Each structure stands twice: as structure tokens, then as C-alpha cells.
Amino acid sequence: MADAGELAAGLAEFGLGQYEARAYVALLSGGTATAGELAYRAEIPRTKVYPVMMRLERKGLATVGGQKPVTCSAVPPSESLEEAIRAQIEKVNSMNALVSGLRAVSDGARRLRGAEERKYTHVGHAGVLARAREMAASAASSAHAMVDDAGLGVVSECGAELVAARRGGADVRVIASPDSIGTEALASMPRGIDLRIAWPGHNCVVFDGSGVIVLGGEAGRAAALESSAILGGDLERAFESAWDRAVPAAPLAALEGGAAREAYDAIVVLGEAGLGSALASEISRKPRRMAALLEERGIGLGERSLGDVIGMADAAVRATCGGSVSLDEKGGSIMVESGVNSGSSLPWARIIEEYLGSRGVRTRTVYQARARRGERVHIKMSGRRAAPHKT
């Protein structure tokens, strides 16, 4: 239960002064009082008590007797404060209406400013970074970046602001260039921000669909545009298109820089031609070496250990279809699993078979399709075993 001091302080919201509030609480708690008694209970100077009593009466909070000694009684709060509460409600409603009107003016002005684009050109890393952090901190609905290696450095330095925007409900996603794989900028991106790898085609960040930072080819050069709805809309569509074909970065993080880049390149190669080649080989019964697709891009498997091949395949399958590749050394088998029925894991199962065959290991492969749970390929090994790890 609140004490008298807290109650008196709360009455300031109803327009009561300090002495008036203390006197009203004292009358409620102690009942009718003479001027002297009220001055004592409420700790009001005797010279102030009569004016306080009169003001309480005028405000409808007390009644003052006309006989001597003059007495004062409190009007119950249910009666005395009802009108004040109603006035407060009307005041809040009026404030809400005012805010709605101001918001409508602001939204209309923002739409008009789309035709009056404000542009700022920055030269120097500090200026670019300061502007990027300011725009990231004010992002309310989205922050979408597609950046090269240098651009990712700027984005990573805005990590704290982007995380705060994400916590506030903004959709924060970043597409980084493959050249950034293994770099400090990529490693320093905060957890919780969706990050994918692809050749971006643009070097920019779009905030809330209309605020744009276009990063120059040289570090420290950028153009910041506010209320650029037309450009922002075009870049947003380009971002979504790039995002759909980009590779999730998290599965690649388990590999070293060089191996991660090769895994990304292998994903791209097999994504373009791998599944079609695998299916064509099955139909024609004239198997084409899937590993040849990788070798054409300079990704040879001949000198790698089985552990390296499985590590690359595992990262690729996790990134493309939410699956995994695992080795059971004791049981002499490899399991290639996909999280979706996309066929994305099949080229990797074929590559592992080819790799084992080149090492003189015979294989027996069992394919299992699981409705809405992804495919599973079980590769059983026999004969001479490949070394599972580097020596």
C-alpha cells in the first residue's frame, strides 16, 4: 500500500499543489479536522492552512464548515476526482489525435521528398562510416546490404547499430562477395545477422527501402541518398534476386579460408550443372565424372584426404539444402543427407563415390527418398580404404 507521501506526490497529476495534496490525503486518512488539526496532520504552516482549505473547496475536493471552529472534510475520491479523470482522458485523446495528425503530415512530406532526393557525398573513411552508422541506427523496417570486400568492412563496423536495428524488429540481411571469404571483415560480422555469399553486382546498403548508401570502388568514397524511393526500390529488387541464389555463409565458417572459398566455388559449379549432369548420367547409363566439373574450375580432389573431401561436401550440403555428410569409420560407410527433396545432395554423393573409386575403394550405394524430409544416400565402402584424415 502506498504511503501518504507517495499518494500526495501522485495528486500533482490532478493539478494539486504540495500543501493541497498533503492536506487532502490527511483529511481522507484522519477524517474531519479543524484548521489547527489539519496544519498539524499535513505538516502545513498555520499561516497557509486556511488558503489551502479554501482552494480544496473550490476544486471540489473538500467542504469547509461555516461555524467556529472552522472544520474541513474531504469529498470521497470517487466523487471529487471523477471530473478530473474525465478531463485527463479527454486530454490524452486530444494528444493522440494531435500525434496522428503530425504523423500524417510527416508521412506525406516523406513521400514528397522522394521527388526531392537529398544527396550527400563523402570522401574519407570517417565520414562514410559516420553516415552509415547514423542510417543504420535509424533503420526501422530493414537494412539490406550487397557489398564487395571493402564495402563489407564498412558494414561490419556498423555491426552494433545493425544488431540494435534487428532487435527492434528490422530485417537485417547482408550479401558479401566471395572475395571476402576468410577475411577479418567477414569474421567480425555480429552473430544474428543473416549473411550469405554471392557476387553482388552492386556495392550498396538500402535502409527502409529508401535510404541508400552507394559505396565507391575506392575505400572512403560513398554517396548517401535519403528518401530515394525509386532507386531504393530498384536496389531492393536486385537484392532479393541475389539473395535467392546466394549461399549461406555459416556452413562455410567451419572451414579454413582457402577451403571455404573452394567449397563456395564448388557449390556454384554444381548448382549450375551438377544435378543435371547427375540425372543425365543415370538416364543414359553413361556416367560422367562429376569431379571433372570441379577440376575444370581448378578444384582437384586427387591429392586430398577423405576427411577433406567430406568436410567440403558437408559444408556444401549444409549450405544448399540443410543436410549433412558424415563418415562412420568403424562401420565403413558414408551418409549423405539432405534436409529437403531438392536433389542438391546427389552430385556430392556421386563425387564421393568417384573419389573413393580413384583410391581403389569399392562402393555400394543405396538411395532413399523420404517424403518431405529430404533424400538420403548411404555409401557402403569395401576393399582398400582411403585415409580419412591428412597425415
XYZ file of N, CA and C in Angstrom, residues 179-384:
618
model
N 35.041 -12.862 -52.490
C 36.392 -12.414 -52.152
C 36.545 -12.113 -50.668
N 35.434 -11.959 -49.952
C 35.503 -11.658 -48.525
C 35.644 -12.913 -47.667
N 35.512 -14.102 -48.282
C 35.638 -15.346 -47.516
C 37.030 -15.434 -46.917
N 37.089 -15.683 -45.621
C 38.368 -15.790 -44.931
C 38.933 -14.466 -44.459
N 38.242 -13.344 -44.715
C 38.745 -12.040 -44.306
C 38.307 -11.704 -42.892
N 38.997 -10.721 -42.315
C 38.646 -10.285 -40.961
C 37.272 -9.622 -40.928
N 36.928 -8.904 -42.010
C 35.625 -8.231 -42.057
C 34.494 -9.238 -41.978
N 34.616 -10.360 -42.687
C 33.568 -11.378 -42.646
C 33.506 -12.034 -41.274
N 34.680 -12.310 -40.712
C 34.722 -12.962 -39.397
C 34.174 -12.060 -38.291
N 34.249 -10.745 -38.486
C 33.818 -9.817 -37.433
C 32.343 -9.459 -37.522
N 31.624 -9.973 -38.524
C 30.185 -9.692 -38.598
C 29.486 -10.277 -37.378
N 28.620 -9.513 -36.720
C 27.969 -9.992 -35.487
C 27.067 -11.193 -35.742
N 26.951 -12.044 -34.741
C 26.012 -13.159 -34.818
C 24.583 -12.634 -34.839
N 23.724 -13.365 -35.499
C 22.329 -12.976 -35.555
C 21.956 -12.230 -36.823
N 22.949 -11.745 -37.555
C 22.678 -11.074 -38.828
C 22.755 -12.112 -39.945
N 21.701 -12.237 -40.731
C 21.681 -13.205 -41.821
C 22.715 -12.809 -42.859
N 23.603 -13.745 -43.171
C 24.728 -13.446 -44.056
C 24.839 -14.528 -45.119
N 24.918 -14.111 -46.385
C 25.099 -15.039 -47.496
C 26.211 -14.553 -48.410
N 26.684 -15.487 -49.250
C 27.792 -15.191 -50.143
C 27.313 -15.268 -51.585
N 27.649 -14.264 -52.385
C 27.343 -14.256 -53.817
C 28.064 -13.060 -54.427
N 28.236 -13.094 -55.746
C 28.743 -11.899 -56.423
C 27.606 -10.882 -56.437
N 27.738 -9.756 -55.746
C 26.588 -8.885 -55.516
C 26.096 -8.100 -56.731
N 26.979 -7.688 -57.620
C 26.537 -6.873 -58.749
C 26.373 -5.407 -58.393
N 26.155 -5.114 -57.120
C 26.069 -3.733 -56.629
C 26.934 -3.638 -55.377
N 27.233 -2.415 -54.981
C 28.004 -2.195 -53.765
C 27.289 -1.109 -52.965
N 26.274 -1.537 -52.214
C 25.405 -0.552 -51.572
C 24.700 -1.154 -50.369
N 24.094 -0.276 -49.575
C 23.233 -0.665 -48.459
C 21.942 0.141 -48.580
N 20.795 -0.544 -48.440
C 19.493 0.114 -48.536
C 18.805 0.033 -47.170
N 18.422 1.179 -46.633
C 17.764 1.247 -45.334
C 16.293 1.615 -45.527
N 15.405 0.788 -44.975
C 13.955 1.052 -45.016
C 13.443 1.293 -46.434
N 14.111 0.718 -47.416
C 13.645 0.773 -48.796
C 13.876 2.080 -49.512
N 14.394 3.113 -48.822
C 14.556 4.402 -49.495
C 15.865 5.110 -49.170
N 16.452 4.841 -48.027
C 17.745 5.422 -47.705
C 18.845 4.549 -48.299
N 19.753 5.129 -49.067
C 20.746 4.344 -49.805
C 22.146 4.898 -49.567
N 23.078 3.999 -49.308
C 24.491 4.350 -49.339
C 25.124 3.564 -50.471
N 25.639 4.284 -51.471
C 26.348 3.655 -52.590
C 27.833 3.800 -52.309
N 28.503 2.681 -52.151
C 29.924 2.681 -51.808
C 30.755 2.691 -53.086
N 31.791 3.524 -53.104
C 32.626 3.644 -54.287
C 33.629 2.524 -54.396
N 34.280 2.462 -55.523
C 35.285 1.429 -55.738
C 36.511 1.609 -54.873
N 36.735 2.823 -54.395
C 37.868 3.095 -53.522
C 37.370 3.249 -52.093
N 38.151 2.748 -51.158
C 37.767 2.857 -49.751
C 37.643 4.329 -49.367
N 36.595 4.670 -48.642
C 36.413 6.034 -48.188
C 35.579 6.895 -49.096
N 35.073 6.337 -50.190
C 34.220 7.113 -51.096
C 32.815 6.516 -51.091
N 31.816 7.381 -50.964
C 30.436 6.899 -50.942
C 29.491 8.051 -51.218
N 28.306 7.698 -51.667
C 27.223 8.675 -51.819
C 26.060 8.198 -50.968
N 25.543 9.068 -50.119
C 24.394 8.737 -49.274
C 23.184 9.496 -49.784
N 22.106 8.767 -50.064
C 20.887 9.371 -50.595
C 19.735 9.068 -49.653
N 18.991 10.095 -49.268
C 17.833 9.918 -48.403
C 16.546 10.074 -49.211
N 15.530 9.319 -48.823
C 14.216 9.392 -49.463
C 14.294 9.127 -50.955
N 15.176 8.217 -51.339
C 15.315 7.861 -52.749
C 14.494 6.603 -53.012
N 13.171 6.753 -53.065
C 12.280 5.598 -53.163
C 12.457 4.851 -54.474
N 12.696 5.565 -55.574
C 12.823 4.906 -56.883
C 14.088 4.065 -56.916
N 15.234 4.661 -56.593
C 16.490 3.914 -56.586
C 16.448 2.809 -55.537
N 15.907 3.146 -54.363
C 15.834 2.142 -53.302
C 15.005 0.942 -53.715
N 13.879 1.177 -54.399
C 13.041 0.067 -54.852
C 13.753 -0.821 -55.852
N 14.479 -0.206 -56.793
C 15.233 -0.994 -57.778
C 16.305 -1.838 -57.098
N 17.008 -1.249 -56.148
C 18.068 -1.990 -55.454
C 17.497 -3.083 -54.563
N 16.316 -2.852 -53.985
C 15.686 -3.884 -53.170
C 15.330 -5.107 -54.014
N 14.821 -4.869 -55.219
C 14.503 -5.994 -56.101
C 15.776 -6.735 -56.510
N 16.844 -5.998 -56.770
C 18.119 -6.642 -57.103
C 18.642 -7.448 -55.922
N 18.458 -6.905 -54.728
C 18.916 -7.617 -53.529
C 18.171 -8.944 -53.356
N 16.845 -8.913 -53.462
C 16.059 -10.132 -53.265
C 16.425 -11.195 -54.305
N 16.670 -10.773 -55.532
C 17.070 -11.720 -56.570
C 18.417 -12.354 -56.241
N 19.364 -11.521 -55.799
C 20.687 -12.037 -55.433
C 20.612 -12.920 -54.192
N 19.750 -12.552 -53.255
C 19.621 -13.325 -52.013
C 19.152 -14.747 -52.293
N 18.221 -14.890 -53.221
C 17.670 -16.221 -53.511
C 18.728 -17.184 -54.043
N 19.712 -16.666 -54.750
C 20.736 -17.556 -55.318
C 22.036 -17.561 -54.506
N 22.075 -16.769 -53.437
C 23.288 -16.686 -52.619
C 23.421 -17.911 -51.712
N 24.634 -18.149 -51.243
C 24.958 -19.314 -50.416
C 25.093 -18.884 -48.955
N 24.379 -19.524 -48.026
C 24.538 -19.183 -46.604
C 25.995 -19.280 -46.163
N 26.438 -18.281 -45.422
C 27.860 -18.223 -45.049
C 28.192 -19.089 -43.850
N 27.231 -19.345 -42.961
C 27.533 -20.052 -41.711
C 28.174 -21.429 -41.927
N 27.667 -22.284 -42.834
C 28.293 -23.594 -43.002
C 29.739 -23.512 -43.494
N 30.075 -22.443 -44.231
C 31.440 -22.296 -44.726
C 32.406 -21.865 -43.638
N 31.867 -21.315 -42.547
C 32.721 -20.793 -41.482
C 33.509 -21.888 -40.781
N 33.037 -23.136 -40.890
C 33.735 -24.243 -40.236
C 35.024 -24.617 -40.957
N 35.196 -24.140 -42.192
C 36.378 -24.470 -42.985
C 37.382 -23.323 -42.925
N 38.638 -23.644 -43.214
C 39.658 -22.610 -43.306
C 39.389 -21.759 -44.542
N 40.010 -20.558 -44.570
C 39.718 -19.612 -45.634
C 39.796 -20.185 -47.037
N 40.929 -20.845 -47.386
C 41.083 -21.402 -48.722
C 40.081 -22.500 -49.003
N 39.859 -23.377 -48.027
C 38.907 -24.475 -48.202
C 37.487 -23.938 -48.302
N 37.185 -22.873 -47.551
C 35.847 -22.285 -47.604
C 35.577 -21.684 -48.975
N 36.579 -21.022 -49.550
C 36.392 -20.437 -50.880
C 36.212 -21.539 -51.927
N 36.980 -22.619 -51.823
C 36.815 -23.724 -52.767
C 35.446 -24.376 -52.616
N 34.970 -24.492 -51.374
C 33.641 -25.063 -51.159
C 32.581 -24.185 -51.800
N 32.734 -22.868 -51.671
C 31.773 -21.966 -52.316
C 31.803 -22.134 -53.830
N 33.022 -22.150 -54.407
C 33.140 -22.311 -55.860
C 32.526 -23.634 -56.311
N 32.736 -24.684 -55.511
C 32.170 -25.992 -55.861
C 30.645 -25.953 -55.814
N 30.089 -25.253 -54.833
C 28.632 -25.122 -54.742
C 28.087 -24.445 -55.993
N 28.755 -23.388 -56.429
C 28.301 -22.658 -57.609
C 28.374 -23.537 -58.844
N 29.492 -24.245 -59.012
C 29.671 -25.104 -60.187
C 28.604 -26.190 -60.224
N 28.431 -26.888 -59.122
C 27.464 -27.985 -59.098
C 26.030 -27.458 -59.136
N 25.810 -26.256 -58.608
C 24.478 -25.681 -58.698
C 24.089 -25.370 -60.126
N 25.077 -24.993 -60.933
C 24.811 -24.672 -62.330
C 24.614 -25.910 -63.189
N 25.423 -26.968 -62.949
C 25.390 -28.114 -63.864
C 25.382 -29.471 -63.187
N 25.622 -29.475 -61.854
C 25.829 -30.756 -61.184
C 24.629 -31.675 -61.179
N 23.452 -31.176 -60.765
C 22.285 -32.033 -60.668
C 21.860 -32.527 -62.040
N 21.873 -31.630 -63.038
C 21.503 -32.054 -64.385
C 22.431 -33.128 -64.913
N 23.737 -32.998 -64.659
C 24.693 -33.998 -65.115
C 24.486 -35.323 -64.415
N 24.178 -35.250 -63.109
C 23.965 -36.484 -62.360
C 22.742 -37.224 -62.878
N 21.659 -36.510 -63.125
C 20.450 -37.152 -63.619
C 20.642 -37.669 -65.041
N 21.336 -36.897 -65.885
C 21.589 -37.341 -67.254
C 22.418 -38.611 -67.268
N 23.365 -38.723 -66.372
C 24.201 -39.922 -66.298
C 23.373 -41.134 -65.924
N 22.417 -40.938 -64.998
C 21.569 -42.049 -64.590
C 20.687 -42.516 -65.748
N 20.151 -41.556 -66.493
C 19.244 -41.905 -67.592
C 19.995 -42.583 -68.720
N 21.176 -42.080 -69.101
C 21.931 -42.632 -70.230
C 22.759 -43.839 -69.851
N 22.930 -44.026 -68.541
C 23.794 -45.089 -68.021
C 25.231 -44.943 -68.542
N 25.590 -43.737 -68.900
C 26.968 -43.445 -69.283
C 27.474 -42.383 -68.309
N 27.892 -42.838 -67.146
C 28.243 -41.879 -66.101
C 29.315 -40.880 -66.531
N 29.059 -39.634 -66.226
C 30.060 -38.590 -66.437
C 30.699 -38.278 -65.104
N 31.991 -38.116 -65.117
C 32.673 -37.825 -63.865
C 32.243 -36.461 -63.344
N 31.587 -36.492 -62.174
C 31.165 -35.235 -61.568
C 32.374 -34.425 -61.118
N 33.430 -35.138 -60.688
C 34.628 -34.436 -60.237
C 35.249 -33.614 -61.356
N 34.971 -34.008 -62.617
C 35.521 -33.261 -63.739
C 34.979 -31.838 -63.776
N 33.735 -31.666 -63.349
C 33.158 -30.317 -63.293
C 33.956 -29.423 -62.357
N 34.404 -30.007 -61.238
C 35.212 -29.231 -60.298
C 36.624 -29.012 -60.822
N 37.176 -30.036 -61.453
C 38.543 -29.916 -61.967
C 38.646 -28.832 -63.025
N 37.558 -28.647 -63.791
C 37.562 -27.597 -64.810
C 37.670 -26.213 -64.202
N 37.259 -26.086 -62.955
C 37.372 -24.805 -62.239
C 38.582 -24.778 -61.311
N 39.459 -25.722 -61.473
C 40.681 -25.741 -60.669
C 40.526 -26.327 -59.291
N 39.449 -27.075 -59.054
C 39.236 -27.692 -57.738
C 39.472 -29.187 -57.889
N 40.705 -29.592 -57.743
C 41.038 -31.014 -57.862
C 40.903 -31.720 -56.527
N 40.509 -32.985 -56.579
C 40.318 -33.758 -55.350
C 41.366 -34.840 -55.161
N 42.177 -35.088 -56.193
C 43.089 -36.238 -56.169
C 44.049 -36.256 -55.004
N 44.549 -35.089 -54.579
C 45.566 -35.038 -53.525
C 44.965 -34.813 -52.138
N 43.676 -34.818 -52.058
C 43.043 -34.537 -50.771
C 42.770 -35.818 -50.001
N 42.695 -35.673 -48.680
C 42.310 -36.812 -47.850
C 40.797 -36.986 -47.900
N 40.331 -38.143 -47.495
C 38.890 -38.378 -47.448
C 38.221 -37.390 -46.487
N 38.918 -37.080 -45.399
C 38.359 -36.115 -44.444
C 38.156 -34.745 -45.069
N 39.104 -34.313 -45.920
C 38.965 -33.019 -46.586
C 37.778 -33.019 -47.546
N 37.633 -34.106 -48.292
C 36.533 -34.198 -49.260
C 35.195 -34.186 -48.529
N 35.112 -34.953 -47.439
C 33.859 -34.988 -46.678
C 33.587 -33.624 -46.037
N 34.635 -32.947 -45.555
C 34.448 -31.618 -44.969
C 33.882 -30.631 -45.973
N 34.415 -30.653 -47.205
C 33.902 -29.773 -48.250
C 32.464 -30.133 -48.590
N 32.203 -31.437 -48.760
C 30.850 -31.881 -49.105
C 29.860 -31.530 -47.999
N 30.266 -31.693 -46.760
C 29.375 -31.398 -45.634
C 29.006 -29.916 -45.614
N 30.005 -29.023 -45.774
C 29.725 -27.588 -45.784
C 28.796 -27.229 -46.938
N 29.040 -27.833 -48.104
C 28.221 -27.527 -49.277
C 26.783 -28.004 -49.097
N 26.602 -29.210 -48.576
C 25.253 -29.748 -48.403
C 24.502 -28.980 -47.322
N 25.196 -28.595 -46.258
C 24.545 -27.791 -45.218
C 24.076 -26.449 -45.794
N 24.906 -25.849 -46.648
C 24.582 -24.534 -47.197
C 23.452 -24.586 -48.216
N 23.408 -25.637 -49.011
C 22.442 -25.665 -50.119
C 21.117 -26.317 -49.778
N 21.127 -27.289 -48.872
C 19.858 -27.981 -48.609
C 19.681 -28.384 -47.150
N 20.446 -27.774 -46.252
C 20.257 -28.029 -44.828
C 20.533 -29.457 -44.416
N 21.427 -30.131 -45.136
C 21.724 -31.530 -44.831
C 23.074 -31.704 -44.172
N 23.680 -32.880 -44.370
C 24.983 -33.158 -43.771
C 25.628 -34.337 -44.481
N 26.935 -34.438 -44.320
C 27.702 -35.585 -44.818
C 28.543 -36.081 -43.655
N 28.423 -37.351 -43.316
C 29.135 -37.890 -42.155
C 29.799 -39.221 -42.502
N 30.931 -39.462 -41.853
C 31.708 -40.683 -42.061
C 31.614 -41.563 -40.831
N 31.258 -42.815 -41.033
C 31.268 -43.822 -39.977
C 32.466 -44.723 -40.243
N 33.607 -44.373 -39.630
C 34.839 -45.131 -39.905
C 34.711 -46.584 -39.455
N 34.119 -46.792 -38.306
C 34.003 -48.153 -37.788
C 33.109 -49.007 -38.676
N 32.001 -48.435 -39.130
C 31.084 -49.188 -39.979
C 31.460 -49.177 -41.433
N 32.458 -48.363 -41.801
C 32.894 -48.313 -43.180
C 31.833 -47.758 -44.115
N 31.190 -46.646 -43.738
C 30.137 -46.093 -44.580
C 30.112 -44.564 -44.468
N 29.507 -43.965 -45.466
C 29.336 -42.510 -45.512
C 27.857 -42.225 -45.751
N 27.313 -41.286 -44.986
C 25.914 -40.927 -45.134
C 25.810 -39.497 -45.670
N 25.115 -39.341 -46.781
C 24.858 -38.033 -47.371
C 23.360 -37.772 -47.231
N 23.000 -36.761 -46.444
C 21.598 -36.478 -46.186
C 21.246 -35.061 -46.605
N 20.022 -34.894 -47.069
C 19.510 -33.579 -47.444
C 18.308 -33.241 -46.568
N 18.177 -31.951 -46.226
C 17.034 -31.538 -45.426
C 15.780 -31.313 -46.242
N 15.916 -31.243 -47.569
C 14.773 -31.027 -48.454
C 14.894 -31.944 -49.663
N 13.771 -32.188 -50.327
C 13.780 -33.042 -51.517
C 14.108 -32.198 -52.744
N 15.353 -31.749 -52.820
C 15.767 -30.888 -53.926
C 16.737 -31.562 -54.879
N 17.324 -32.675 -54.443
C 18.341 -33.329 -55.257
C 19.705 -32.690 -55.143
N 19.842 -31.640 -54.327
C 21.109 -30.909 -54.237
C 22.242 -31.748 -53.667
N 21.897 -32.776 -52.901
C 22.950 -33.594 -52.287
C 23.473 -34.676 -53.237
N 22.728 -34.978 -54.301
C 23.103 -36.102 -55.175
C 24.450 -35.912 -55.866
N 24.756 -34.712 -56.418
C 26.087 -34.561 -57.029
C 27.222 -34.823 -56.050
N 27.025 -34.453 -54.786
C 28.088 -34.683 -53.807
C 28.235 -36.162 -53.476
N 27.132 -36.885 -53.443
C 27.240 -38.339 -53.255
C 28.020 -38.961 -54.403
N 27.771 -38.488 -55.637
C 28.492 -39.015 -56.792
C 29.978 -38.670 -56.717
N 30.293 -37.440 -56.294
C 31.706 -37.039 -56.185
C 32.438 -37.911 -55.175
N 31.789 -38.198 -54.048
C 32.433 -39.050 -53.038
C 32.646 -40.444 -53.588
N 31.673 -40.962 -54.315
C 31.852 -42.279 -54.936
C 33.041 -42.272 -55.890
N 33.141 -41.244 -56.715
C 34.248 -41.153 -57.673
C 35.590 -41.040 -56.953
N 35.618 -40.273 -55.902
C 36.858 -40.121 -55.139
C 37.290 -41.468 -54.554
N 36.346 -42.184 -53.960
C 36.683 -43.483 -53.377
C 37.115 -44.459 -54.459
N 36.438 -44.417 -55.611
C 36.830 -45.305 -56.703
C 38.237 -45.041 -57.177
N 38.660 -43.768 -57.191
C 40.027 -43.440 -57.613
C 41.058 -43.939 -56.624
N 40.629 -44.237 -55.406
C 41.532 -44.774 -54.380
C 41.424 -46.294 -54.264
N 40.724 -46.919 -55.204
C 40.606 -48.368 -55.174
C 39.594 -48.893 -54.173
N 38.685 -48.031 -53.731
C 37.672 -48.440 -52.761
C 36.378 -48.738 -53.514
N 35.881 -49.974 -53.344
C 34.610 -50.325 -53.968
C 33.471 -49.781 -53.105
N 32.394 -49.382 -53.755
C 31.256 -48.805 -53.031
C 29.955 -49.446 -53.474
N 29.038 -49.480 -52.544
C 27.662 -49.896 -52.845
C 26.763 -48.794 -52.289
N 25.977 -48.217 -53.167
C 25.204 -47.020 -52.809
C 23.721 -47.335 -52.764
N 23.097 -46.898 -51.686
C 21.650 -47.068 -51.516
C 21.021 -45.678 -51.404
N 20.077 -45.406 -52.296
C 19.383 -44.115 -52.293
C 18.014 -44.286 -51.649
N 17.692 -43.378 -50.741
C 16.399 -43.439 -50.054
C 15.728 -42.066 -50.115
N 14.546 -42.027 -50.722
C 13.767 -40.779 -50.765
C 12.791 -40.777 -49.596
N 12.786 -39.687 -48.850
C 11.882 -39.571 -47.701
C 10.937 -38.414 -47.955
N 9.662 -38.698 -47.981
C 8.663 -37.677 -48.310
C 8.775 -36.481 -47.372
N 8.991 -35.322 -47.970
C 9.051 -34.042 -47.257
C 10.139 -33.994 -46.188
N 11.056 -34.960 -46.218
C 12.154 -34.919 -45.243
C 13.514 -34.956 -45.925
N 13.541 -34.896 -47.248
C 14.814 -34.886 -47.943
C 15.301 -36.278 -48.294
N 16.247 -36.320 -49.240
C 16.778 -37.618 -49.654
C 17.956 -38.033 -48.775
N 18.255 -39.310 -48.815
C 19.380 -39.859 -48.051
C 20.127 -40.846 -48.943
N 21.456 -40.701 -49.001
C 22.300 -41.609 -49.780
C 23.276 -42.276 -48.827
N 23.236 -43.602 -48.810
C 24.097 -44.385 -47.930
C 25.163 -45.065 -48.794
N 26.430 -44.682 -48.582
C 27.545 -45.227 -49.366
C 28.317 -46.213 -48.496
N 28.250 -47.478 -48.838
C 28.959 -48.535 -48.095
C 30.284 -48.805 -48.784
N 31.394 -48.801 -48.031
C 32.734 -48.973 -48.595
C 33.245 -50.387 -48.327
N 33.995 -50.894 -49.279
C 34.666 -52.177 -49.109
C 35.943 -52.153 -49.930
N 36.877 -53.068 -49.643
C 38.167 -53.048 -50.331
C 39.112 -52.105 -49.632
N 40.106 -51.637 -50.360
C 41.126 -50.776 -49.786
C 40.512 -49.449 -49.377
